[in-house]
C-alpha positions as a Python dict, from the first residue, in 0.01 Angstrom:
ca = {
    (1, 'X'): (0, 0, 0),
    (2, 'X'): (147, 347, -95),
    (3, 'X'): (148, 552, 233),
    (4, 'X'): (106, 880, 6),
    (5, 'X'): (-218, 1017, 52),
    (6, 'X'): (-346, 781, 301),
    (7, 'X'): (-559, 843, 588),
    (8, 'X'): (-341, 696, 909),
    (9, 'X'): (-450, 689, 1310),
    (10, 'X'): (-148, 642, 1527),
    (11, 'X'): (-280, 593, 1917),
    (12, 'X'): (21, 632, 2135),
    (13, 'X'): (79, 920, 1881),
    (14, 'X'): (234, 1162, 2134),
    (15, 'X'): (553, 1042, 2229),
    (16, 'X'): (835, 761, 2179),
    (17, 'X'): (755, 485, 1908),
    (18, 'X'): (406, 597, 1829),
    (19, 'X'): (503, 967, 1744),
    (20, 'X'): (833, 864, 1500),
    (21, 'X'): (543, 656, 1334),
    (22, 'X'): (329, 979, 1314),
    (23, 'X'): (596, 1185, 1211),
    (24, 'X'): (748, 950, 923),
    (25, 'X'): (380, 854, 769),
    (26, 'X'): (318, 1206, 735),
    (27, 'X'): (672, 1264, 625),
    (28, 'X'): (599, 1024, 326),
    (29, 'X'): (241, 1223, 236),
    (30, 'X'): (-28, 1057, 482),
    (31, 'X'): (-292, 1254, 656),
    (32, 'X'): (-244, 1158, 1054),
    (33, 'X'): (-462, 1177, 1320),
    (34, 'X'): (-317, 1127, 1666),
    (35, 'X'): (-485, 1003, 1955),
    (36, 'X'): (-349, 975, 2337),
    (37, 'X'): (-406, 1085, 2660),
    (38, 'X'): (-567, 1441, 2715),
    (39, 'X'): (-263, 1533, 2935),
    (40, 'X'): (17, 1441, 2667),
    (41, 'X'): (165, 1625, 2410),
    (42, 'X'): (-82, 1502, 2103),
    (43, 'X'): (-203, 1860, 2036),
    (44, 'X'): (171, 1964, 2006),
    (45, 'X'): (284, 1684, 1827),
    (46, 'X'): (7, 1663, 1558),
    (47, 'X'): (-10, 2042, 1506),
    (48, 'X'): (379, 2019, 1420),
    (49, 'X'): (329, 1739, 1177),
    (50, 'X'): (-7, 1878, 979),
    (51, 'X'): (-264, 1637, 1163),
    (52, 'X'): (-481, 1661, 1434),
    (53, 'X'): (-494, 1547, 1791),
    (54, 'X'): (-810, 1338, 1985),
    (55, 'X'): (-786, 1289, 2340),
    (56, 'X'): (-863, 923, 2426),
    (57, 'X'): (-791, 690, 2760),
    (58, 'X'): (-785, 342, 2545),
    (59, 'X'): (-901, 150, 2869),
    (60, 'X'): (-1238, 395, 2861),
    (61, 'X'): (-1361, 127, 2495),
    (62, 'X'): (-1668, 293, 2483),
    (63, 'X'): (-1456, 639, 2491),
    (64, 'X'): (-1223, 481, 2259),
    (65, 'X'): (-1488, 356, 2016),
    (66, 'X'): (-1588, 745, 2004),
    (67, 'X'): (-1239, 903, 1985),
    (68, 'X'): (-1188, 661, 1655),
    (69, 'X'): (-1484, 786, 1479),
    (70, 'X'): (-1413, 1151, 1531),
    (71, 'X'): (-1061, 1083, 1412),
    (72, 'X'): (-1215, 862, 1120),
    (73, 'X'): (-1476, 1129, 1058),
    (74, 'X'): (-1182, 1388, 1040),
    (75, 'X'): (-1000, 1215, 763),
    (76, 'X'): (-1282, 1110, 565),
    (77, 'X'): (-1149, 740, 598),
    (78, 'X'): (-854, 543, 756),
    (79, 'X'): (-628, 285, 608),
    (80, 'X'): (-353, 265, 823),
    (81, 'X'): (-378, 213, 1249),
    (82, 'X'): (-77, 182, 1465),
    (83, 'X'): (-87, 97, 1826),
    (84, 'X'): (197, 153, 2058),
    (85, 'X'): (-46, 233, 2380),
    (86, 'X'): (78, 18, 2679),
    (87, 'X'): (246, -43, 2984),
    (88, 'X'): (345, -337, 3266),
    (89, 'X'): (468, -383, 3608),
    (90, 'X'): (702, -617, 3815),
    (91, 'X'): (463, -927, 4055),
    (92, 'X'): (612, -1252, 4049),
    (93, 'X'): (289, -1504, 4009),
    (94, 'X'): (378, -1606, 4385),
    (95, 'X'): (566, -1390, 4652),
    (96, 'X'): (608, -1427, 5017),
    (97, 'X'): (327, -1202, 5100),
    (98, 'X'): (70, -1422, 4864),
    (99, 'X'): (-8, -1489, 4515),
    (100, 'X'): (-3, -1207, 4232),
    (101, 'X'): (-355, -1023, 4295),
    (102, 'X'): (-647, -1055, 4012),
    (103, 'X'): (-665, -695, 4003),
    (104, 'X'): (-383, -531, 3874),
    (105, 'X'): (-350, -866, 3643),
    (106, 'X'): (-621, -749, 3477),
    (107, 'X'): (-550, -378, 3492),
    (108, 'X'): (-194, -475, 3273),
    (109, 'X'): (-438, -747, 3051),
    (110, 'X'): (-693, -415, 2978),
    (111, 'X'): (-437, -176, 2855),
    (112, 'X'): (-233, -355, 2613),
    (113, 'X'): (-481, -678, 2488),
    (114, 'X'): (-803, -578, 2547),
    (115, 'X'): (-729, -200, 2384),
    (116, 'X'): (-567, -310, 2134),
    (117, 'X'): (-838, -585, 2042),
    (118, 'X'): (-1099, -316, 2084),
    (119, 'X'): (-872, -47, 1847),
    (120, 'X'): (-828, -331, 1619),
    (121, 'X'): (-1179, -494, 1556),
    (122, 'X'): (-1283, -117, 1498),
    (123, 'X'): (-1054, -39, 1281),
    (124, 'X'): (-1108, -322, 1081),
    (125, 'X'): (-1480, -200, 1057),
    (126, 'X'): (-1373, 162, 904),
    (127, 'X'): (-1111, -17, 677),
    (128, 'X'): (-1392, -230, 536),
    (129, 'X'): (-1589, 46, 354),
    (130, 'X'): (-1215, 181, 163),
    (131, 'X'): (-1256, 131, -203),
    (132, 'X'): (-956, -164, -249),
    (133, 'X'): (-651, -29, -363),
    (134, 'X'): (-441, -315, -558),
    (135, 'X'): (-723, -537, -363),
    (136, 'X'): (-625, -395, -4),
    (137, 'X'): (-823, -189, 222),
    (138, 'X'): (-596, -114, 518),
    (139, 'X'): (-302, -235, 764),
    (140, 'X'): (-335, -245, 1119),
    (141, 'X'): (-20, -249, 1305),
    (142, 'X'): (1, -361, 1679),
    (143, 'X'): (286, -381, 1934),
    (144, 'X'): (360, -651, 2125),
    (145, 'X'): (706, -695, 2270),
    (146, 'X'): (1022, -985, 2283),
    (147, 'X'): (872, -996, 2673),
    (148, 'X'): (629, -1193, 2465),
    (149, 'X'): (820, -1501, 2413),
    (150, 'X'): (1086, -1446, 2686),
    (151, 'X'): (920, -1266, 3021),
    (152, 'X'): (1147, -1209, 3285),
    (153, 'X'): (1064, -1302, 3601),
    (154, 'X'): (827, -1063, 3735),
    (155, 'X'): (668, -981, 3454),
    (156, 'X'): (371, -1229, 3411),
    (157, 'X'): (106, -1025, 3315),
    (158, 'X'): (292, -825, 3091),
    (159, 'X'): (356, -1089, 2908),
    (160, 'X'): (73, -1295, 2901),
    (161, 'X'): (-37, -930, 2775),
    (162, 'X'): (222, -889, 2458),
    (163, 'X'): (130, -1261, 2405),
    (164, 'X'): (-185, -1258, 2337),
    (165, 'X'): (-123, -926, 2084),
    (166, 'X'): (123, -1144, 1934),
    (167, 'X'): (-113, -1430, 1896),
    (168, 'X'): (-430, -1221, 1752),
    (169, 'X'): (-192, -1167, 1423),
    (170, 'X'): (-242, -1481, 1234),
    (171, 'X'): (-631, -1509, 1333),
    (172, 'X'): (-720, -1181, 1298),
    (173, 'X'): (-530, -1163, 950),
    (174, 'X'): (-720, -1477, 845),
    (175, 'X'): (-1032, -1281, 957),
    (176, 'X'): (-1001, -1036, 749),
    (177, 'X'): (-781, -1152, 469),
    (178, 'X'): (-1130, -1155, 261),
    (179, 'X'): (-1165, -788, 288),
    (180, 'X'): (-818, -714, 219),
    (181, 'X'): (-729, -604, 563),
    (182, 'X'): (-358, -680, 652),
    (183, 'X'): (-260, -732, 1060),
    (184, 'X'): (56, -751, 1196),
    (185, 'X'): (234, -642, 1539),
    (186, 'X'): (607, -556, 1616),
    (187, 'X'): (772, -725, 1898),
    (188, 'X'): (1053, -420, 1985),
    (189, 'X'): (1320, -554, 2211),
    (190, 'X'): (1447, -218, 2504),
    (191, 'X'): (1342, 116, 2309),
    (192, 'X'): (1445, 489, 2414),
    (193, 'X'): (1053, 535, 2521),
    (194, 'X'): (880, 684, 2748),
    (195, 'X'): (1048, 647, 3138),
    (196, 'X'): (1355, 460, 2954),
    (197, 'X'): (1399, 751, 2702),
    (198, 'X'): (1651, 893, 2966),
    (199, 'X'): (1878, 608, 3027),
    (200, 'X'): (2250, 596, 2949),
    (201, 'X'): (2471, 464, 2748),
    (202, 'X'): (2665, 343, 3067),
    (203, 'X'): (2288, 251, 3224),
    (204, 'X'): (2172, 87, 2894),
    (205, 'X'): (2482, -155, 2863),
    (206, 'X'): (2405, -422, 3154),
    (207, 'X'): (2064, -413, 2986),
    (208, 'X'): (2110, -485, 2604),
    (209, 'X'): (2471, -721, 2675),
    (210, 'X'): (2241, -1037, 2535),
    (211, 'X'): (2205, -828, 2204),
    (212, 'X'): (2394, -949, 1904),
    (213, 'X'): (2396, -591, 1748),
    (214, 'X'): (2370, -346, 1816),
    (215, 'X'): (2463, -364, 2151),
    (216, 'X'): (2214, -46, 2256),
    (217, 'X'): (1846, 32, 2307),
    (218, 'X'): (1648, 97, 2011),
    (219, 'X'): (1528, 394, 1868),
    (220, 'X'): (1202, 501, 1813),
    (221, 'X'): (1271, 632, 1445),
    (222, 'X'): (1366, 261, 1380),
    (223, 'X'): (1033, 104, 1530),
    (224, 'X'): (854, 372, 1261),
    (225, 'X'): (1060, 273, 966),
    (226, 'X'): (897, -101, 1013),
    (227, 'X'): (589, 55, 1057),
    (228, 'X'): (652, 253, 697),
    (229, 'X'): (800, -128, 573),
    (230, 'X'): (460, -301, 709),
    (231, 'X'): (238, -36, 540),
    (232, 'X'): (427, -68, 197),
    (233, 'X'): (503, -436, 154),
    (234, 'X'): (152, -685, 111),
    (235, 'X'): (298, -1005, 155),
    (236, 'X'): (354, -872, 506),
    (237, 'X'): (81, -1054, 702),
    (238, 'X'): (-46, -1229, 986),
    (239, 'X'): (302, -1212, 1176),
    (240, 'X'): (489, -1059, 1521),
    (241, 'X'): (789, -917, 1368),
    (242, 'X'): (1101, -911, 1609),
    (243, 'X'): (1235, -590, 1620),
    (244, 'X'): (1512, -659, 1843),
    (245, 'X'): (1868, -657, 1764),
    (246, 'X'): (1891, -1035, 1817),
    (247, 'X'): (1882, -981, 2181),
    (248, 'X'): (1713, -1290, 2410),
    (249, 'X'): (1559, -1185, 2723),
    (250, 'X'): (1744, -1347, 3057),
    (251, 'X'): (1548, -1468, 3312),
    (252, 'X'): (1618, -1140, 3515),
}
C-alpha cells in the first residue's frame, strides 16, 4: 500500500515509538490523526506534523470507540492504524506475602490486549468500507514486545499481555484476509521510550549485553521505519515481527 495520501490513526501518537510513526507517515504524504491521553503532548505533536490530535484513555472502549470515529470522521477514511499504547509492572505469580492479585493482572491485561483488540476490531470496521486499492483496504499495526516469548521473572502479566497481541496476528489476518485487511504487530526488544527515554549509554549496557547488534536500546525512528515497511510491503501478514537486535531476554 502506498502511504502517500493515506488516511493513518497512530494511538500512542504523542511520544516515543508511536510519534516517530506519526511523524514519518506524514513525512511520506499521509494525513495523521493522533490520539493519546488528554494530558500528553498530542495537540503539540500533531499540530507540528499537519494532523490533528483526539484525546482518548484506550481502557475507557466505549470512549475509545468514540475518539476513533471523530478521528475517522476527520480524515474522511482510515487505512492505516498503529498501536503503541501500553504499559506493565514487576509481581512474580507467587511472593512471600501471597499470590499475584487478580486486580492489577487485569488492569496490565486491559491496557495492552483488550485496547488493542478493541482499536483493532474497529478499525477493521472503518477499513472495510475503503474502495480496495491493488485489492487492499488497510493495515493495522500492533505492538507486542520480545517480553512476549521471553518474560522475565516478574513480569507475568505483561507478558501474558504482549502474548496474546502477538497471537491475535495470524487469526485476525485470516479474519479479514477476505476484505483485504492486513494485521501484523512488532515485537521491539528495550526502546528509548517513554520512562527509559533517559537512560545511558553506561545505564543501557548491563541491559542490552544479550544483544547481538547493536549492543544499545532501540530507537524510536527505527520502530517507525517497520511501521513505513509493514504499510508498503503486502505479503507482510499475519506475523509478530522481532524488532530486536537479536537480543534474548534473561530470566532477570
Amino acid at each position: 500500500m502506498e502511504i502517500s495520501g493515506k488516511k493513518a490513526v497512530v494511538i500512542g501518537g504523542a511520544s516515543g515509538m508511536g510519534r516517530a510513526s506519526a511523524e514519518l507517515l506524514a513525512a511520506k504524504g499521509a494525513d495523521v490523526a493522533v490520539l493519546d491521553r488528554e494530558s500528553s503532548d498530542g495537540a503539540a505533536v500533531a499540530d507540528a506534523l499537519g494532523g490533528s490530535f483526539y484525546p482518548v484513555d484506550v481502557v475507557d472502549f466505549v470512549g475509545t470507540e468514540q475518539a476513533l470515529q471523530d478521528a475517522v470522521d476527520g480524515l474522511s477514511g482510515v487505512h492505516i492504524v498503529v498501536t503503541t499504547a501500553g504499559g506493565g509492572i514487576i509481581k512474580r505469580t507467587l511472593t512471600k506475602s501471597g499470590p499475584h492479585d487478580l486486580e492489577s493482572f487485569q488492569s496490565v491485561i486491559d491496557l495492552n490486549l483488550v485496547a488493542t483488540f478493541n482499536i483493532s476490531r474497529l478499525a477493521a470496521s472503518h477499513m472495510a468500507k475503503n474502495d480496495p486499492e491493488d485489492e487492499e483496504r488497510g493495515v493495522i499495526i500492533n505492538t507486542a514486545s520480545i517480553a512476549a516469548f521471553e518474560g522475565q521473572i516478574g513480569q507475568i502479566a505483561y507478558t501474558a499481555a504482549k502474548a496474546g497481541i502477538a497471537g491475535m496476528c495470524l487469526t485476525m489476518a485470516r479474519d479479514l484476509g477476505s476484505l483485504g485487511v492486513r494485521v501484523l504487530a512488532i515485537a521491539p526488544s528495550l526502546f528509548l521510550t517513554g520512562i527509559t527515554s533517559v537512560i545511558t549509554e553506561e545505564m543501557a549496557a548491563p541491559l542490552v549485553k544479550d544483544a547481538a547488534f547493536p549492543k544499545r536500546m532501540g530507537r524510536p525512528e527505527e520502530y517507525a521505519k517497520l511501521v513505513a515497511a509493514i504499510v508498503d510491503n503486502p505479503m507482510l501478514n499475519g506475523q509478530c515481527l522481532r524488532l530486536d537486535a537479536g537480543q534474548r531476554f534473561a530470566p532477570k
